[in-house]
Each structure stands twice: as C-alpha cells, then as structure tokens.
PDB file of C-alpha atoms in Angstrom:
ATOM      1  CA  MET A1194      14.638  10.674 -19.379  1.00 48.00           C
ATOM      2  CA  SER A1195      16.936   9.639 -22.362  1.00 60.00           C
ATOM      3  CA  SER A1196      15.590   7.781 -25.299  1.00 84.00           C
ATOM      4  CA  GLU A1197      17.858   4.862 -24.417  1.00 93.00           C
ATOM      5  CA  ALA A1198      16.447   4.725 -20.933  1.00 93.00           C
ATOM      6  CA  ASP A1199      13.002   4.837 -22.336  1.00 91.00           C
ATOM      7  CA  VAL A1200      13.730   1.895 -24.662  1.00 95.00           C
ATOM      8  CA  LEU A1201      15.046  -0.078 -21.769  1.00 95.00           C
ATOM      9  CA  TYR A1202      11.976   0.621 -19.677  1.00 93.00           C
ATOM     10  CA  ARG A1203       9.627  -0.335 -22.549  1.00 94.00           C
ATOM     11  CA  ARG A1204      11.486  -3.669 -22.784  1.00 95.00           C
ATOM     12  CA  ALA A1205      11.158  -4.213 -19.135  1.00 95.00           C
ATOM     13  CA  VAL A1206       7.396  -3.624 -19.292  1.00 94.00           C
ATOM     14  CA  GLU A1207       7.018  -5.917 -22.299  1.00 95.00           C
ATOM     15  CA  ALA A1208       8.910  -8.754 -20.552  1.00 95.00           C
ATOM     16  CA  GLN A1209       6.793  -8.318 -17.541  1.00 92.00           C
ATOM     17  CA  GLU A1210       3.590  -8.282 -19.298  1.00 94.00           C
ATOM     18  CA  GLY A1211       4.800 -11.323 -21.195  1.00 96.00           C
ATOM     19  CA  GLY A1212       5.309 -13.309 -18.073  1.00 95.00           C
ATOM     20  CA  LYS A1213       9.055 -13.061 -17.941  1.00 96.00           C
ATOM     21  CA  PRO A1214       9.886 -11.446 -14.553  1.00 94.00           C
ATOM     22  CA  ALA A1215      13.624 -12.399 -14.727  1.00 96.00           C
ATOM     23  CA  GLU A1216      14.113 -10.629 -18.045  1.00 96.00           C
ATOM     24  CA  ALA A1217      11.976  -7.715 -16.747  1.00 96.00           C
ATOM     25  CA  GLU A1218      14.275  -7.438 -13.751  1.00 96.00           C
ATOM     26  CA  ARG A1219      17.311  -7.313 -15.982  1.00 97.00           C
ATOM     27  CA  TRP A1220      15.901  -4.553 -18.128  1.00 96.00           C
ATOM     28  CA  HIS A1221      14.689  -2.420 -15.147  1.00 96.00           C
ATOM     29  CA  ARG A1222      18.119  -2.789 -13.477  1.00 97.00           C
ATOM     30  CA  ALA A1223      19.833  -1.683 -16.722  1.00 96.00           C
ATOM     31  CA  CYS A1224      17.330   1.233 -16.980  1.00 96.00           C
ATOM     32  CA  LEU A1225      18.154   2.223 -13.315  1.00 96.00           C
ATOM     33  CA  ASP A1226      21.843   2.007 -13.891  1.00 96.00           C
ATOM     34  CA  LEU A1227      21.596   4.265 -16.959  1.00 96.00           C
ATOM     35  CA  ARG A1228      19.483   6.883 -15.169  1.00 95.00           C
ATOM     36  CA  GLN A1229      21.920   6.917 -12.194  1.00 96.00           C
ATOM     37  CA  ARG A1230      24.870   7.406 -14.495  1.00 95.00           C
ATOM     38  CA  GLU A1231      23.044  10.225 -16.289  1.00 94.00           C
ATOM     39  CA  GLY A1232      22.216  11.922 -13.029  1.00 94.00           C
ATOM     40  CA  ASP A1233      18.417  11.775 -13.796  1.00 95.00           C
ATOM     41  CA  GLU A1234      17.218  11.847 -10.203  1.00 96.00           C
ATOM     42  CA  ALA A1235      13.447  11.810 -11.090  1.00 95.00           C
ATOM     43  CA  GLY A1236      14.042   8.895 -13.435  1.00 95.00           C
ATOM     44  CA  VAL A1237      16.034   7.103 -10.724  1.00 97.00           C
ATOM     45  CA  SER A1238      13.242   7.451  -8.192  1.00 97.00           C
ATOM     46  CA  ARG A1239      10.728   6.074 -10.697  1.00 96.00           C
ATOM     47  CA  SER A1240      12.936   3.112 -11.782  1.00 97.00           C
ATOM     48  CA  THR A1241      13.777   2.266  -8.141  1.00 98.00           C
ATOM     49  CA  HIS A1242      10.083   2.235  -7.189  1.00 98.00           C
ATOM     50  CA  VAL A1243       9.192   0.172 -10.260  1.00 97.00           C
ATOM     51  CA  LEU A1244      11.855  -2.372  -9.489  1.00 97.00           C
ATOM     52  CA  ALA A1245      10.730  -2.522  -5.811  1.00 98.00           C
ATOM     53  CA  LEU A1246       7.129  -3.305  -7.080  1.00 97.00           C
ATOM     54  CA  LEU A1247       8.482  -6.015  -9.251  1.00 97.00           C
ATOM     55  CA  LEU A1248      10.544  -7.605  -6.474  1.00 97.00           C
ATOM     56  CA  HIS A1249       7.618  -7.358  -4.198  1.00 97.00           C
ATOM     57  CA  GLY A1250       5.339  -9.092  -6.606  1.00 96.00           C
ATOM     58  CA  LEU A1251       7.911 -11.932  -6.818  1.00 96.00           C
ATOM     59  CA  GLY A1252       7.864 -12.463  -3.079  1.00 96.00           C
ATOM     60  CA  ARG A1253      11.472 -10.990  -2.624  1.00 97.00           C
ATOM     61  CA  GLU A1254      10.275  -8.739   0.206  1.00 97.00           C
ATOM     62  CA  SER A1255      13.706  -8.046   1.878  1.00 97.00           C
ATOM     63  CA  GLU A1256      15.110  -6.719  -1.478  1.00 98.00           C
ATOM     64  CA  ALA A1257      11.919  -4.942  -2.315  1.00 98.00           C
ATOM     65  CA  ALA A1258      11.939  -3.112   1.010  1.00 98.00           C
ATOM     66  CA  GLU A1259      15.504  -1.763   0.439  1.00 98.00           C
ATOM     67  CA  PHE A1260      14.328  -0.304  -3.022  1.00 98.00           C
ATOM     68  CA  TYR A1261      11.198   1.050  -1.353  1.00 98.00           C
ATOM     69  CA  ARG A1262      13.292   2.873   1.245  1.00 98.00           C
ATOM     70  CA  ALA A1263      15.566   4.330  -1.566  1.00 98.00           C
ATOM     71  CA  SER A1264      12.564   5.415  -3.656  1.00 98.00           C
ATOM     72  CA  LEU A1265      10.916   6.890  -0.629  1.00 98.00           C
ATOM     73  CA  ALA A1266      13.889   8.874   0.193  1.00 98.00           C
ATOM     74  CA  LEU A1267      14.056  10.155  -3.409  1.00 98.00           C
ATOM     75  CA  PHE A1268      10.409  10.992  -3.796  1.00 98.00           C
ATOM     76  CA  GLU A1269      10.436  12.955  -0.518  1.00 98.00           C
ATOM     77  CA  ARG A1270      13.512  14.902  -1.640  1.00 97.00           C
ATOM     78  CA  LEU A1271      11.817  15.587  -4.992  1.00 97.00           C
ATOM     79  CA  ASP A1272       8.540  16.494  -3.188  1.00 97.00           C
ATOM     80  CA  GLN A1273       6.597  13.952  -5.165  1.00 97.00           C
ATOM     81  CA  ALA A1274       3.561  13.254  -3.004  1.00 97.00           C
ATOM     82  CA  VAL A1275       2.166  10.472  -5.029  1.00 97.00           C
ATOM     83  CA  GLY A1276       5.401   8.453  -5.108  1.00 98.00           C
ATOM     84  CA  THR A1277       6.046   9.094  -1.517  1.00 98.00           C
ATOM     85  CA  ALA A1278       2.464   7.926  -0.524  1.00 98.00           C
ATOM     86  CA  ASP A1279       2.767   4.646  -2.499  1.00 98.00           C
ATOM     87  CA  ALA A1280       6.394   3.843  -1.506  1.00 99.00           C
ATOM     88  CA  ALA A1281       5.551   4.512   2.188  1.00 99.00           C
ATOM     89  CA  TYR A1282       2.525   2.295   1.964  1.00 99.00           C
ATOM     90  CA  GLN A1283       4.256  -0.504   0.216  1.00 98.00           C
ATOM     91  CA  LEU A1284       7.113  -0.480   2.699  1.00 99.00           C
ATOM     92  CA  GLY A1285       4.530  -0.490   5.572  1.00 98.00           C
ATOM     93  CA  ASP A1286       2.910  -3.496   4.088  1.00 98.00           C
ATOM     94  CA  ILE A1287       6.097  -5.531   4.084  1.00 98.00           C
ATOM     95  CA  LEU A1288       7.004  -4.372   7.577  1.00 98.00           C
ATOM     96  CA  ALA A1289       3.545  -5.387   8.851  1.00 98.00           C
ATOM     97  CA  GLY A1290       3.820  -8.747   7.296  1.00 96.00           C
ATOM     98  CA  LYS A1291       7.154  -9.179   9.294  1.00 97.00           C
ATOM     99  CA  ALA A1292       5.380  -8.235  12.426  1.00 97.00           C
ATOM    100  CA  GLU A1293       7.626  -5.047  12.661  1.00 98.00           C
ATOM    101  CA  TYR A1294       4.640  -3.042  13.837  1.00 98.00           C
ATOM    102  CA  PRO A1295       6.110   0.171  15.192  1.00 98.00           C
ATOM    103  CA  GLU A1296       7.880   0.918  12.003  1.00 98.00           C
ATOM    104  CA  ALA A1297       4.973  -0.387   9.896  1.00 98.00           C
ATOM    105  CA  GLU A1298       2.713   2.143  11.671  1.00 98.00           C
ATOM    106  CA  ALA A1299       5.181   4.892  11.110  1.00 98.00           C
ATOM    107  CA  MET A1300       5.243   4.173   7.357  1.00 99.00           C
ATOM    108  CA  PHE A1301       1.471   4.038   7.003  1.00 99.00           C
ATOM    109  CA  ARG A1302       1.148   7.217   8.807  1.00 98.00           C
ATOM    110  CA  ARG A1303       3.861   8.716   6.514  1.00 98.00           C
ATOM    111  CA  SER A1304       1.855   7.580   3.520  1.00 98.00           C
ATOM    112  CA  LEU A1305      -1.362   9.158   4.966  1.00 98.00           C
ATOM    113  CA  SER A1306       0.503  12.311   5.438  1.00 97.00           C
ATOM    114  CA  ALA A1307       1.733  12.416   1.785  1.00 98.00           C
ATOM    115  CA  GLN A1308      -1.865  11.755   0.610  1.00 97.00           C
ATOM    116  CA  GLU A1309      -3.253  14.775   2.283  1.00 94.00           C
ATOM    117  CA  GLY A1310      -4.513  17.145  -0.617  1.00 88.00           C
ATOM    118  CA  LEU A1311      -4.300  14.314  -3.352  1.00 93.00           C
ATOM    119  CA  GLU A1312      -7.211  13.639  -5.607  1.00 89.00           C
ATOM    120  CA  ASP A1313      -8.454  10.342  -6.956  1.00 88.00           C
ATOM    121  CA  ASN A1314      -6.468   8.420  -4.234  1.00 91.00           C
ATOM    122  CA  GLU A1315      -9.299   6.554  -2.562  1.00 94.00           C
ATOM    123  CA  ASP A1316      -7.919   3.160  -3.300  1.00 95.00           C
ATOM    124  CA  LEU A1317      -4.601   3.832  -1.787  1.00 97.00           C
ATOM    125  CA  LEU A1318      -6.259   5.629   1.041  1.00 97.00           C
ATOM    126  CA  VAL A1319      -8.406   2.731   1.945  1.00 97.00           C
ATOM    127  CA  GLN A1320      -5.497   0.308   1.592  1.00 97.00           C
ATOM    128  CA  THR A1321      -3.355   2.428   3.924  1.00 98.00           C
ATOM    129  CA  LEU A1322      -6.111   2.814   6.534  1.00 98.00           C
ATOM    130  CA  PHE A1323      -6.720  -0.811   6.401  1.00 97.00           C
ATOM    131  CA  GLY A1324      -3.091  -1.538   6.826  1.00 98.00           C
ATOM    132  CA  LEU A1325      -2.902   0.715   9.795  1.00 98.00           C
ATOM    133  CA  ALA A1326      -5.965  -0.915  11.292  1.00 98.00           C
ATOM    134  CA  ARG A1327      -4.312  -4.308  10.879  1.00 97.00           C
ATOM    135  CA  VAL A1328      -1.230  -3.069  12.706  1.00 98.00           C
ATOM    136  CA  GLY A1329      -3.447  -1.747  15.372  1.00 98.00           C
ATOM    137  CA  GLN A1330      -5.230  -5.044  15.832  1.00 96.00           C
ATOM    138  CA  LYS A1331      -1.824  -6.953  15.973  1.00 96.00           C
ATOM    139  CA  SER A1332      -0.205  -4.549  18.441  1.00 96.00           C
ATOM    140  CA  GLY A1333      -3.211  -4.111  20.760  1.00 96.00           C
ATOM    141  CA  LYS A1334      -4.024  -0.558  19.627  1.00 98.00           C
ATOM    142  CA  LEU A1335      -7.682  -1.448  19.120  1.00 98.00           C
ATOM    143  CA  GLU A1336      -9.103   2.095  19.334  1.00 97.00           C
ATOM    144  CA  MET A1337      -6.822   3.149  16.516  1.00 98.00           C
ATOM    145  CA  ALA A1338      -7.877   0.126  14.533  1.00 98.00           C
ATOM    146  CA  GLN A1339     -11.523   0.771  14.882  1.00 97.00           C
ATOM    147  CA  ALA A1340     -11.046   4.501  13.891  1.00 98.00           C
ATOM    148  CA  CYS A1341      -9.226   3.426  10.787  1.00 98.00           C
ATOM    149  CA  LEU A1342     -11.764   0.888   9.781  1.00 98.00           C
ATOM    150  CA  THR A1343     -14.668   3.276  10.432  1.00 97.00           C
ATOM    151  CA  ARG A1344     -12.957   5.740   8.146  1.00 97.00           C
ATOM    152  CA  CYS A1345     -12.528   2.951   5.522  1.00 97.00           C
ATOM    153  CA  LEU A1346     -16.238   2.118   5.780  1.00 96.00           C
ATOM    154  CA  SER A1347     -17.225   5.630   5.322  1.00 96.00           C
ATOM    155  CA  ILE A1348     -15.229   5.846   2.096  1.00 96.00           C
ATOM    156  CA  GLU A1349     -16.384   2.523   0.718  1.00 95.00           C
ATOM    157  CA  GLU A1350     -20.121   3.449   1.496  1.00 93.00           C
ATOM    158  CA  SER A1351     -19.766   6.655  -0.441  1.00 93.00           C
ATOM    159  CA  ARG A1352     -18.215   4.567  -3.440  1.00 92.00           C
ATOM    160  CA  GLY A1353     -20.948   1.878  -3.102  1.00 87.00           C
ATOM    161  CA  LEU A1354     -18.333  -0.924  -3.025  1.00 85.00           C
ATOM    162  CA  MET A1355     -20.400  -3.604  -1.176  1.00 88.00           C
ATOM    163  CA  GLU A1356     -17.825  -6.359  -1.028  1.00 87.00           C
ATOM    164  CA  ASN A1357     -15.276  -4.122   0.557  1.00 91.00           C
ATOM    165  CA  GLN A1358     -17.957  -2.897   3.079  1.00 94.00           C
ATOM    166  CA  VAL A1359     -18.675  -6.564   4.070  1.00 94.00           C
ATOM    167  CA  GLU A1360     -14.974  -7.168   4.857  1.00 94.00           C
ATOM    168  CA  ILE A1361     -14.652  -3.896   6.857  1.00 96.00           C
ATOM    169  CA  LEU A1362     -17.806  -4.673   8.852  1.00 96.00           C
ATOM    170  CA  LEU A1363     -16.523  -8.095   9.627  1.00 95.00           C
ATOM    171  CA  ARG A1364     -13.147  -6.672  10.881  1.00 96.00           C
ATOM    172  CA  LEU A1365     -15.022  -3.866  12.854  1.00 97.00           C
ATOM    173  CA  SER A1366     -17.061  -6.523  14.594  1.00 97.00           C
ATOM    174  CA  GLN A1367     -13.955  -8.474  15.452  1.00 96.00           C
ATOM    175  CA  VAL A1368     -12.199  -5.219  16.976  1.00 97.00           C
ATOM    176  CA  ALA A1369     -15.330  -4.477  18.873  1.00 97.00           C
ATOM    177  CA  THR A1370     -15.394  -7.944  20.345  1.00 97.00           C
ATOM    178  CA  ASP A1371     -11.706  -7.640  21.188  1.00 96.00           C
ATOM    179  CA  ARG A1372     -12.492  -4.340  23.067  1.00 95.00           C
ATOM    180  CA  GLY A1373     -15.288  -6.098  25.003  1.00 96.00           C
ATOM    181  CA  ARG A1374     -18.061  -4.223  23.228  1.00 96.00           C
ATOM    182  CA  ARG A1375     -20.308  -7.107  22.292  1.00 96.00           C
ATOM    183  CA  GLU A1376     -23.310  -5.089  21.625  1.00 96.00           C
ATOM    184  CA  GLU A1377     -21.436  -2.978  19.204  1.00 96.00           C
ATOM    185  CA  ALA A1378     -19.957  -5.996  17.542  1.00 96.00           C
ATOM    186  CA  GLU A1379     -23.325  -7.345  16.989  1.00 97.00           C
ATOM    187  CA  GLU A1380     -24.608  -4.184  15.434  1.00 96.00           C
ATOM    188  CA  TYR A1381     -21.749  -4.445  12.881  1.00 96.00           C
ATOM    189  CA  MET A1382     -22.807  -8.026  12.211  1.00 96.00           C
ATOM    190  CA  VAL A1383     -26.463  -6.828  11.670  1.00 95.00           C
ATOM    191  CA  ARG A1384     -25.317  -4.255   9.238  1.00 93.00           C
ATOM    192  CA  LEU A1385     -23.229  -6.953   7.562  1.00 93.00           C
ATOM    193  CA  ARG A1386     -26.158  -9.363   7.232  1.00 91.00           C
ATOM    194  CA  ARG A1387     -28.202  -6.465   5.659  1.00 89.00           C
ATOM    195  CA  LEU A1388     -25.610  -6.325   2.878  1.00 86.00           C
ATOM    196  CA  ARG A1389     -25.328 -10.134   2.421  1.00 74.00           C
ATOM    197  CA  PRO A1390     -28.381 -11.720   3.782  1.00 55.00           C
ATOM    198  CA  ALA A1391     -28.037 -14.946   1.616  1.00 52.00           C
ATOM    199  CA  ASP A1392     -24.551 -15.576   3.050  1.00 50.00           C
ATOM    200  CA  MET A1393     -25.462 -14.992   6.760  1.00 42.00           C
TER     201      MET A1393
END
C-alpha cells in the first residue's frame, strides 16, 4: 500500500468516526481508485470491502452488495479466508433481507466453509449460523434451521453469553413448534425460563 493510499484511508476513517459518512465515502472511493491504478490487488480487496461495509451501514444495500461481490471474488482469488468469510456473510445477510433465500443460503455456506480452521471467529460463526437458520425458517428448511440454532446455542453456552442464549432458545422453540414438536418446544421454553425467570 502506498503512503498516499494510506493517507486517503486514514482520512476516510477519521471522517467516518466523525459522523461524516458522505466525506468518508469520497475518501474511500479515492483510496480504492488509487489502489486500482497502482495494481495493488490486496489493497483493492480491502478498500472494496470497507466501502461495502460503509454503504451497507448507510442502508444502500444494492450498492453494498455489488461491492461485497467484488471483494469476495478478490479475497477468494488471494486466498484470504478471513475476508472471504466476512464478505460472503455480509452478502448473505443482504440477500436474506431481500428474500433471495437460495443465494443467501449459498453465501452463508460459503462463509462457513471459509471459516473452517480460523481461530477467534466465534462472533462471525454465530452470526453466520444464525443467518442460515433464519433462511431455513423463511424457506421451510426447518431441520436445517434447528441444526444451525443448536450449534449456535452450544457456542454461546461455552462462552457464557446469556442474552444470546435467550434469543436462540426462543428461536429454537419457534422452530420446534413449526415442526409440530410441541413437547420439544416447551423444553426449550423451560430452559429459557431458567435463564430469565424474572421475565417469564
């Protein structure tokens, strides 16, 4: 990465942290353009992804999706597992929100595949599994949804994150109910009440 590109990136970050998204976008685009002209493929992949994240945060999902697709292709070509995993997850999240469930599922699975062997990726792993479960619920793949949520619950129990466990148990109860397994659904609710008795 050139020193000039580094300066442009820092300006973008400063603008973003200062609550100036339009200015941040201009600097990020300038940084991306410079890295493209320099032929810095690794830098282009990072800048493309950062710009996608910014646009996604601004609610400009169609634009963000195009940049995620571009960064995903670059990350995969460069064999960057971390970038691949996040880009695929983010794209899957947008597609799921648009009810494009088959492609969303494919993206979430692509993310999970990239995450194999990564360390300290529990947050992204849970988010991806939860996204895949949501797709399963919406598309009628309830067994898949339950399997993903069960894996999420196991991870969150090992981390001791009670609030996340509550949400997952509630979703598991809903899935079990949808599958006609009312006793199983009630078992999840019993476990949930044990975690949050005051709210139940």
